[in-house]
mmCIF file of C-alpha atoms in Angstrom:
data_model
loop_
_atom_site.group_PDB
_atom_site.id
_atom_site.type_symbol
_atom_site.label_atom_id
_atom_site.label_comp_id
_atom_site.label_asym_id
_atom_site.label_seq_id
_atom_site.Cartn_x
_atom_site.Cartn_y
_atom_site.Cartn_z
ATOM 1 C CA UNK A 1 32.557 -28.576 45.884
ATOM 2 C CA UNK A 2 32.811 -31.548 43.465
ATOM 3 C CA UNK A 3 35.886 -31.785 41.278
ATOM 4 C CA UNK A 4 33.847 -31.292 38.219
ATOM 5 C CA UNK A 5 32.270 -28.221 39.278
ATOM 6 C CA UNK A 6 35.623 -26.676 40.559
ATOM 7 C CA UNK A 7 37.282 -27.196 37.383
ATOM 8 C CA UNK A 8 34.185 -25.946 35.370
ATOM 9 C CA UNK A 9 34.466 -22.576 37.362
ATOM 10 C CA UNK A 10 38.129 -22.414 37.070
ATOM 11 C CA UNK A 11 37.976 -22.857 33.213
ATOM 12 C CA UNK A 12 35.157 -20.262 32.915
ATOM 13 C CA UNK A 13 37.252 -17.809 35.376
ATOM 14 C CA UNK A 14 40.327 -18.599 32.946
ATOM 15 C CA UNK A 15 38.546 -17.781 29.807
ATOM 16 C CA UNK A 16 37.161 -14.547 31.186
ATOM 17 C CA UNK A 17 40.342 -13.488 32.539
ATOM 18 C CA UNK A 18 42.018 -13.930 29.302
ATOM 19 C CA UNK A 19 39.256 -12.190 27.586
ATOM 20 C CA UNK A 20 39.632 -9.209 29.810
ATOM 21 C CA UNK A 21 43.316 -9.056 29.230
ATOM 22 C CA UNK A 22 43.343 -9.805 25.401
ATOM 23 C CA UNK A 23 39.730 -8.900 24.160
ATOM 24 C CA UNK A 24 39.087 -12.515 22.725
ATOM 25 C CA UNK A 25 35.849 -11.317 21.283
ATOM 26 C CA UNK A 26 37.466 -8.898 19.161
ATOM 27 C CA UNK A 27 40.843 -10.616 18.329
ATOM 28 C CA UNK A 28 40.336 -14.291 18.596
ATOM 29 C CA UNK A 29 38.771 -17.274 16.687
ATOM 30 C CA UNK A 30 38.026 -20.969 17.658
ATOM 31 C CA UNK A 31 39.815 -23.432 15.451
ATOM 32 C CA UNK A 32 36.993 -25.866 15.370
ATOM 33 C CA UNK A 33 37.603 -29.270 13.865
ATOM 34 C CA UNK A 34 34.106 -30.750 14.683
ATOM 35 C CA UNK A 35 35.639 -33.190 17.127
ATOM 36 C CA UNK A 36 34.813 -33.742 20.811
ATOM 37 C CA UNK A 37 37.339 -31.336 22.150
ATOM 38 C CA UNK A 38 36.367 -28.484 19.909
ATOM 39 C CA UNK A 39 32.739 -28.960 20.416
ATOM 40 C CA UNK A 40 33.144 -28.952 24.162
ATOM 41 C CA UNK A 41 35.117 -25.756 23.797
ATOM 42 C CA UNK A 42 32.515 -24.125 21.758
ATOM 43 C CA UNK A 43 30.026 -24.599 24.471
ATOM 44 C CA UNK A 44 32.296 -23.743 27.295
ATOM 45 C CA UNK A 45 33.248 -20.342 25.640
ATOM 46 C CA UNK A 46 29.541 -19.658 25.532
ATOM 47 C CA UNK A 47 29.176 -20.388 29.268
ATOM 48 C CA UNK A 48 32.192 -17.945 30.012
ATOM 49 C CA UNK A 49 31.427 -15.393 27.483
ATOM 50 C CA UNK A 50 27.550 -15.195 26.758
ATOM 51 C CA UNK A 51 26.465 -13.939 23.339
ATOM 52 C CA UNK A 52 30.138 -13.735 22.169
ATOM 53 C CA UNK A 53 30.664 -13.500 18.472
ATOM 54 C CA UNK A 54 33.877 -15.389 18.377
ATOM 55 C CA UNK A 55 34.156 -17.039 14.973
ATOM 56 C CA UNK A 56 34.352 -20.887 14.869
ATOM 57 C CA UNK A 57 36.487 -21.554 11.904
ATOM 58 C CA UNK A 58 36.644 -25.102 10.171
ATOM 59 C CA UNK A 59 38.982 -25.985 7.387
ATOM 60 C CA UNK A 60 37.314 -28.430 5.057
ATOM 61 C CA UNK A 61 40.497 -30.180 3.734
ATOM 62 C CA UNK A 62 38.873 -32.620 1.612
ATOM 63 C CA UNK A 63 40.031 -35.540 3.771
ATOM 64 C CA UNK A 64 37.482 -34.856 6.846
ATOM 65 C CA UNK A 65 34.804 -37.523 7.491
ATOM 66 C CA UNK A 66 31.823 -36.721 5.501
ATOM 67 C CA UNK A 67 29.632 -37.047 8.879
ATOM 68 C CA UNK A 68 31.924 -34.218 10.441
ATOM 69 C CA UNK A 69 31.392 -31.949 7.757
ATOM 70 C CA UNK A 70 27.595 -32.622 7.862
ATOM 71 C CA UNK A 71 27.842 -32.061 11.594
ATOM 72 C CA UNK A 72 29.368 -28.627 10.992
ATOM 73 C CA UNK A 73 27.207 -27.594 8.268
ATOM 74 C CA UNK A 74 24.222 -28.311 10.305
ATOM 75 C CA UNK A 75 25.715 -26.178 13.198
ATOM 76 C CA UNK A 76 26.452 -23.263 10.573
ATOM 77 C CA UNK A 77 22.805 -23.310 9.736
ATOM 78 C CA UNK A 78 21.586 -22.112 13.090
ATOM 79 C CA UNK A 79 24.726 -20.170 14.175
ATOM 80 C CA UNK A 80 26.358 -17.759 11.895
ATOM 81 C CA UNK A 81 29.547 -17.756 13.840
ATOM 82 C CA UNK A 82 30.610 -20.818 11.974
ATOM 83 C CA UNK A 83 32.961 -20.392 9.008
ATOM 84 C CA UNK A 84 33.911 -22.961 6.610
ATOM 85 C CA UNK A 85 37.086 -22.507 4.413
ATOM 86 C CA UNK A 86 39.003 -24.787 2.050
ATOM 87 C CA UNK A 87 42.736 -25.186 1.396
ATOM 88 C CA UNK A 88 44.171 -23.824 -1.867
ATOM 89 C CA UNK A 89 45.819 -27.290 -2.896
ATOM 90 C CA UNK A 90 44.485 -30.705 -2.865
ATOM 91 C CA UNK A 91 45.961 -33.450 -0.554
ATOM 92 C CA UNK A 92 47.270 -35.407 -3.456
ATOM 93 C CA UNK A 93 49.337 -32.433 -4.817
ATOM 94 C CA UNK A 94 50.711 -31.678 -1.310
ATOM 95 C CA UNK A 95 51.604 -35.359 -0.639
ATOM 96 C CA UNK A 96 53.583 -35.660 -4.111
ATOM 97 C CA UNK A 97 55.243 -32.373 -3.565
ATOM 98 C CA UNK A 98 56.226 -32.315 0.059
ATOM 99 C CA UNK A 99 55.923 -36.142 1.181
ATOM 100 C CA UNK A 100 53.929 -38.365 3.299
ATOM 101 C CA UNK A 101 53.310 -38.330 7.075
ATOM 102 C CA UNK A 102 54.726 -41.310 9.026
ATOM 103 C CA UNK A 103 54.342 -42.207 12.409
ATOM 104 C CA UNK A 104 54.242 -38.691 13.949
ATOM 105 C CA UNK A 105 54.884 -34.956 13.219
ATOM 106 C CA UNK A 106 58.330 -35.115 15.030
ATOM 107 C CA UNK A 107 59.214 -38.325 13.132
ATOM 108 C CA UNK A 108 58.086 -36.981 9.796
ATOM 109 C CA UNK A 109 59.847 -33.572 10.280
ATOM 110 C CA UNK A 110 62.883 -35.390 11.070
ATOM 111 C CA UNK A 111 62.626 -37.610 8.150
ATOM 112 C CA UNK A 112 62.286 -34.429 5.911
ATOM 113 C CA UNK A 113 65.251 -32.899 7.263
ATOM 114 C CA UNK A 114 67.370 -36.111 6.579
ATOM 115 C CA UNK A 115 65.836 -36.350 3.103
ATOM 116 C CA UNK A 116 67.080 -32.872 2.252
ATOM 117 C CA UNK A 117 70.429 -33.708 3.547
ATOM 118 C CA UNK A 118 70.909 -37.314 2.770
ATOM 119 C CA UNK A 119 74.666 -37.134 1.752
ATOM 120 C CA UNK A 120 75.709 -35.050 4.900
ATOM 121 C CA UNK A 121 76.158 -36.062 8.352
ATOM 122 C CA UNK A 122 73.094 -36.267 10.759
ATOM 123 C CA UNK A 123 72.326 -32.799 12.042
ATOM 124 C CA UNK A 124 71.900 -32.417 15.854
ATOM 125 C CA UNK A 125 68.136 -32.949 16.024
ATOM 126 C CA UNK A 126 68.383 -36.337 14.145
ATOM 127 C CA UNK A 127 71.234 -37.470 16.411
ATOM 128 C CA UNK A 128 69.298 -36.619 19.401
ATOM 129 C CA UNK A 129 66.205 -38.306 17.933
ATOM 130 C CA UNK A 130 68.051 -41.474 17.165
ATOM 131 C CA UNK A 131 69.880 -41.554 20.310
ATOM 132 C CA UNK A 132 73.241 -41.015 19.000
ATOM 133 C CA UNK A 133 73.825 -38.257 21.579
ATOM 134 C CA UNK A 134 72.178 -37.772 24.865
ATOM 135 C CA UNK A 135 69.067 -35.659 25.326
ATOM 136 C CA UNK A 136 66.582 -34.788 27.930
ATOM 137 C CA UNK A 137 63.812 -35.353 25.577
ATOM 138 C CA UNK A 138 61.531 -38.422 26.163
ATOM 139 C CA UNK A 139 60.764 -38.917 22.455
ATOM 140 C CA UNK A 140 63.114 -41.258 20.676
ATOM 141 C CA UNK A 141 62.809 -42.876 17.260
ATOM 142 C CA UNK A 142 61.464 -46.548 17.785
ATOM 143 C CA UNK A 143 64.422 -49.130 16.999
ATOM 144 C CA UNK A 144 61.852 -50.611 14.347
ATOM 145 C CA UNK A 145 61.914 -47.267 12.267
ATOM 146 C CA UNK A 146 65.640 -46.474 12.491
ATOM 147 C CA UNK A 147 66.083 -48.002 9.101
ATOM 148 C CA UNK A 148 64.211 -44.943 7.555
ATOM 149 C CA UNK A 149 67.349 -42.728 8.342
ATOM 150 C CA UNK A 150 69.297 -44.535 5.811
ATOM 151 C CA UNK A 151 69.550 -44.402 2.010
ATOM 152 C CA UNK A 152 67.653 -47.590 1.607
ATOM 153 C CA UNK A 153 64.380 -45.861 2.574
ATOM 154 C CA UNK A 154 62.972 -44.265 -0.545
ATOM 155 C CA UNK A 155 59.673 -43.059 0.597
ATOM 156 C CA UNK A 156 59.549 -39.316 0.777
ATOM 157 C CA UNK A 157 58.163 -38.127 4.180
ATOM 158 C CA UNK A 158 57.458 -34.835 5.801
ATOM 159 C CA UNK A 159 54.969 -33.181 8.249
ATOM 160 C CA UNK A 160 53.999 -30.589 5.702
ATOM 161 C CA UNK A 161 50.428 -31.842 4.855
ATOM 162 C CA UNK A 162 49.114 -30.362 8.181
ATOM 163 C CA UNK A 163 50.914 -26.967 7.394
ATOM 164 C CA UNK A 164 49.644 -26.854 3.875
ATOM 165 C CA UNK A 165 46.038 -28.093 4.411
ATOM 166 C CA UNK A 166 45.317 -26.382 7.684
ATOM 167 C CA UNK A 167 47.804 -23.889 8.793
ATOM 168 C CA UNK A 168 48.163 -21.965 5.481
ATOM 169 C CA UNK A 169 44.551 -21.420 5.072
ATOM 170 C CA UNK A 170 43.768 -20.426 8.569
ATOM 171 C CA UNK A 171 46.762 -18.101 8.644
ATOM 172 C CA UNK A 172 45.515 -16.470 5.516
ATOM 173 C CA UNK A 173 41.972 -16.232 6.926
ATOM 174 C CA UNK A 174 43.132 -14.671 10.321
ATOM 175 C CA UNK A 175 45.080 -12.231 8.657
ATOM 176 C CA UNK A 176 42.296 -11.300 6.353
ATOM 177 C CA UNK A 177 39.902 -10.818 9.145
ATOM 178 C CA UNK A 178 42.403 -9.365 11.687
ATOM 179 C CA UNK A 179 42.035 -12.229 14.146
ATOM 180 C CA UNK A 180 45.492 -12.723 15.771
ATOM 181 C CA UNK A 181 44.602 -15.277 18.656
ATOM 182 C CA UNK A 182 43.838 -18.926 18.076
ATOM 183 C CA UNK A 183 41.802 -20.845 20.633
ATOM 184 C CA UNK A 184 42.019 -24.420 20.455
ATOM 185 C CA UNK A 185 40.675 -27.644 22.337
ATOM 186 C CA UNK A 186 44.047 -29.132 22.767
ATOM 187 C CA UNK A 187 44.618 -31.390 25.780
ATOM 188 C CA UNK A 188 47.805 -32.582 27.496
ATOM 189 C CA UNK A 189 46.110 -35.975 28.170
ATOM 190 C CA UNK A 190 46.325 -36.632 24.396
ATOM 191 C CA UNK A 191 50.103 -36.825 24.655
ATOM 192 C CA UNK A 192 52.803 -36.166 22.054
ATOM 193 C CA UNK A 193 54.018 -32.583 21.628
ATOM 194 C CA UNK A 194 50.988 -31.264 23.639
ATOM 195 C CA UNK A 195 52.734 -32.464 26.814
ATOM 196 C CA UNK A 196 55.220 -29.630 26.924
ATOM 197 C CA UNK A 197 53.050 -26.644 25.839
ATOM 198 C CA UNK A 198 51.373 -24.037 27.915
ATOM 199 C CA UNK A 199 47.813 -22.901 28.473
ATOM 200 C CA UNK A 200 48.740 -19.525 26.992
ATOM 201 C CA UNK A 201 51.317 -18.936 24.297
ATOM 202 C CA UNK A 202 52.679 -15.395 23.604
ATOM 203 C CA UNK A 203 55.184 -14.020 20.986
ATOM 204 C CA UNK A 204 58.450 -12.100 21.705
ATOM 205 C CA UNK A 205 56.269 -8.843 22.350
ATOM 206 C CA UNK A 206 54.119 -10.719 24.981
ATOM 207 C CA UNK A 207 51.158 -10.834 22.659
ATOM 208 C CA UNK A 208 48.823 -13.560 22.895
ATOM 209 C CA UNK A 209 48.901 -15.754 19.904
ATOM 210 C CA UNK A 210 47.378 -19.090 21.266
ATOM 211 C CA UNK A 211 44.974 -20.083 24.034
ATOM 212 C CA UNK A 212 44.328 -23.750 25.093
ATOM 213 C CA UNK A 213 41.468 -23.583 27.839
ATOM 214 C CA UNK A 214 41.000 -27.277 27.858
ATOM 215 C CA UNK A 215 44.812 -28.068 28.306
ATOM 216 C CA UNK A 216 44.253 -29.429 31.802
ATOM 217 C CA UNK A 217 41.019 -31.339 31.167
ATOM 218 C CA UNK A 218 40.641 -35.038 31.120
ATOM 219 C CA UNK A 219 38.215 -37.259 29.296
ATOM 220 C CA UNK A 220 36.138 -37.930 32.443
ATOM 221 C CA UNK A 221 35.652 -34.296 32.955
ATOM 222 C CA UNK A 222 34.594 -34.034 29.299
ATOM 223 C CA UNK A 223 32.123 -36.611 29.603
ATOM 224 C CA UNK A 224 30.559 -35.156 32.710
ATOM 225 C CA UNK A 225 30.438 -31.829 30.960
ATOM 226 C CA UNK A 226 28.549 -33.359 27.760
ATOM 227 C CA UNK A 227 26.048 -35.086 30.104
ATOM 228 C CA UNK A 228 25.458 -32.084 32.385
ATOM 229 C CA UNK A 229 24.682 -29.777 29.250
ATOM 230 C CA UNK A 230 23.087 -32.394 27.154
ATOM 231 C CA UNK A 231 25.461 -31.678 24.279
ATOM 232 C CA UNK A 232 25.513 -33.918 21.162
ATOM 233 C CA UNK A 233 28.630 -34.663 19.347
ATOM 234 C CA UNK A 234 29.015 -35.796 15.706
ATOM 235 C CA UNK A 235 27.509 -39.284 15.322
ATOM 236 C CA UNK A 236 30.912 -40.897 14.837
ATOM 237 C CA UNK A 237 31.364 -40.753 18.456
ATOM 238 C CA UNK A 238 28.447 -42.960 19.168
ATOM 239 C CA UNK A 239 27.538 -46.553 18.249
ATOM 240 C CA UNK A 240 28.235 -48.317 15.942
ATOM 241 C CA UNK A 241 31.291 -46.224 15.283
ATOM 242 C CA UNK A 242 32.537 -45.350 18.712
ATOM 243 C CA UNK A 243 35.337 -43.263 17.541
ATOM 244 C CA UNK A 244 37.508 -41.615 20.164
ATOM 245 C CA UNK A 245 38.818 -39.131 17.930
ATOM 246 C CA UNK A 246 38.014 -38.021 14.374
ATOM 247 C CA UNK A 247 40.407 -35.448 12.424
ATOM 248 C CA UNK A 248 41.662 -36.313 8.926
ATOM 249 C CA UNK A 249 40.323 -39.671 8.146
ATOM 250 C CA UNK A 250 42.914 -42.452 7.881
ATOM 251 C CA UNK A 251 45.819 -40.030 8.999
ATOM 252 C CA UNK A 252 48.900 -42.062 9.297
ATOM 253 C CA UNK A 253 49.693 -40.344 12.656
ATOM 254 C CA UNK A 254 46.611 -42.102 14.292
ATOM 255 C CA UNK A 255 47.654 -44.355 17.010
ATOM 256 C CA UNK A 256 44.462 -46.311 16.427
ATOM 257 C CA UNK A 257 44.610 -46.433 12.604
ATOM 258 C CA UNK A 258 43.914 -50.238 12.300
ATOM 259 C CA UNK A 259 40.859 -49.802 14.457
ATOM 260 C CA UNK A 260 39.543 -46.794 12.388
ATOM 261 C CA UNK A 261 40.108 -48.561 9.141
ATOM 262 C CA UNK A 262 38.229 -51.724 10.299
ATOM 263 C CA UNK A 263 35.336 -49.813 11.567
ATOM 264 C CA UNK A 264 35.069 -47.703 8.268
ATOM 265 C CA UNK A 265 35.399 -51.035 6.233
ATOM 266 C CA UNK A 266 32.027 -52.124 7.714
ATOM 267 C CA UNK A 267 30.121 -48.717 8.156
ATOM 268 C CA UNK A 268 32.044 -46.340 5.785
ATOM 269 C CA UNK A 269 33.331 -48.345 2.989
ATOM 270 C CA UNK A 270 33.530 -45.661 0.403
ATOM 271 C CA UNK A 271 35.612 -43.535 2.782
ATOM 272 C CA UNK A 272 37.912 -46.432 3.670
ATOM 273 C CA UNK A 273 38.510 -46.945 -0.076
ATOM 274 C CA UNK A 274 39.638 -43.111 -0.335
ATOM 275 C CA UNK A 275 41.981 -43.523 2.493
ATOM 276 C CA UNK A 276 43.700 -46.661 0.965
ATOM 277 C CA UNK A 277 44.175 -44.530 -2.174
ATOM 278 C CA UNK A 278 45.290 -41.336 -0.625
ATOM 279 C CA UNK A 279 47.769 -42.917 1.959
ATOM 280 C CA UNK A 280 48.722 -46.072 0.023
ATOM 281 C CA UNK A 281 52.597 -45.684 0.220
ATOM 282 C CA UNK A 282 52.513 -45.285 3.846
ATOM 283 C CA UNK A 283 49.915 -48.047 4.598
ATOM 284 C CA UNK A 284 52.008 -50.457 2.412
ATOM 285 C CA UNK A 285 55.176 -49.606 4.557
ATOM 286 C CA UNK A 286 53.203 -50.093 7.739
ATOM 287 C CA UNK A 287 51.819 -53.358 6.795
ATOM 288 C CA UNK A 288 55.158 -54.489 5.408
ATOM 289 C CA UNK A 289 56.833 -53.882 8.838
ATOM 290 C CA UNK A 290 53.739 -54.754 10.991
ATOM 291 C CA UNK A 291 53.761 -51.355 12.385
ATOM 292 C CA UNK A 292 50.238 -49.708 13.267
ATOM 293 C CA UNK A 293 48.487 -51.821 10.438
ATOM 294 C CA UNK A 294 48.556 -55.511 10.342
ATOM 295 C CA UNK A 295 49.605 -57.276 7.166
ATOM 296 C CA UNK A 296 46.739 -57.990 4.884
ATOM 297 C CA UNK A 297 44.577 -60.736 6.258
ATOM 298 C CA UNK A 298 40.958 -61.379 6.952
ATOM 299 C CA UNK A 299 40.039 -59.727 10.213
ATOM 300 C CA UNK A 300 37.108 -59.241 12.394
ATOM 301 C CA UNK A 301 36.246 -55.892 13.394
ATOM 302 C CA UNK A 302 35.295 -57.062 16.934
ATOM 303 C CA UNK A 303 38.985 -58.206 17.387
ATOM 304 C CA UNK A 304 39.920 -54.653 17.398
ATOM 305 C CA UNK A 305 37.266 -52.804 19.505
ATOM 306 C CA UNK A 306 38.563 -51.844 22.975
ATOM 307 C CA UNK A 307 42.011 -52.931 22.266
ATOM 308 C CA UNK A 308 45.096 -50.686 22.327
ATOM 309 C CA UNK A 309 47.454 -50.670 19.499
ATOM 310 C CA UNK A 310 50.582 -52.615 20.413
ATOM 311 C CA UNK A 311 52.769 -50.495 18.057
ATOM 312 C CA UNK A 312 52.387 -46.974 19.589
#
């Protein structure tokens, strides 16, 4: 049996097994972003559980690509399992109150801790992150960004925008609709905090709270799945855009932020302007230190296509 077919049957069997144990059709919802992973999971669940009524819930944060929103609204026209909800607060108010995302969720989280305790000694997590004390963790603060854990760095940062824009609204919806299990298209191959998580996550009472069926899937398998079942993604994944990821547009956490902005400048200029306005303090700092974004200069989009960012 080919590797693709073997893994396909394995993932279908896994979904069916978890459904038998935890009744996904009654208790779960799919966190649907409109991106490649969640779209694949949407169809994979239907293969495993034909005629299921599991809701596909999309959070329209206000900073989603317009084509992603259109893609999901088009799906919702023919499939009543799609649910679109919106956060209570705007991104502008959230950033002003809690701070801006910078580099990664872990980096921003540690900066928020430091910001709250500037006049005190570094706490244990920050000491580990800065390498002041030894730790088994593989994630360290880049030398280039250590200056941010000093009083001279004045940009207020945190990882709260994801929590306030996405987690809070979905938590409220899931409680109101009695859906205690979240299904996601998360994959380990994407790196970051995903590397250390498990396929299923339970609470202290052994109740399932999260299920990541695609965790062991790689991009090669995903592309074979799309071809086999003739599945169409949002137009942003195809030429001339060729995005590998979507998510919140212009998010400072993106490793390929420069490439995204350059493509947007040509094909989505109004959305590019929106990003420059929303994330301006972070973009300015990125450009000042030449991190993820190049300093202001005339650039050619084709210089960036296919290249890996050197400042990951």
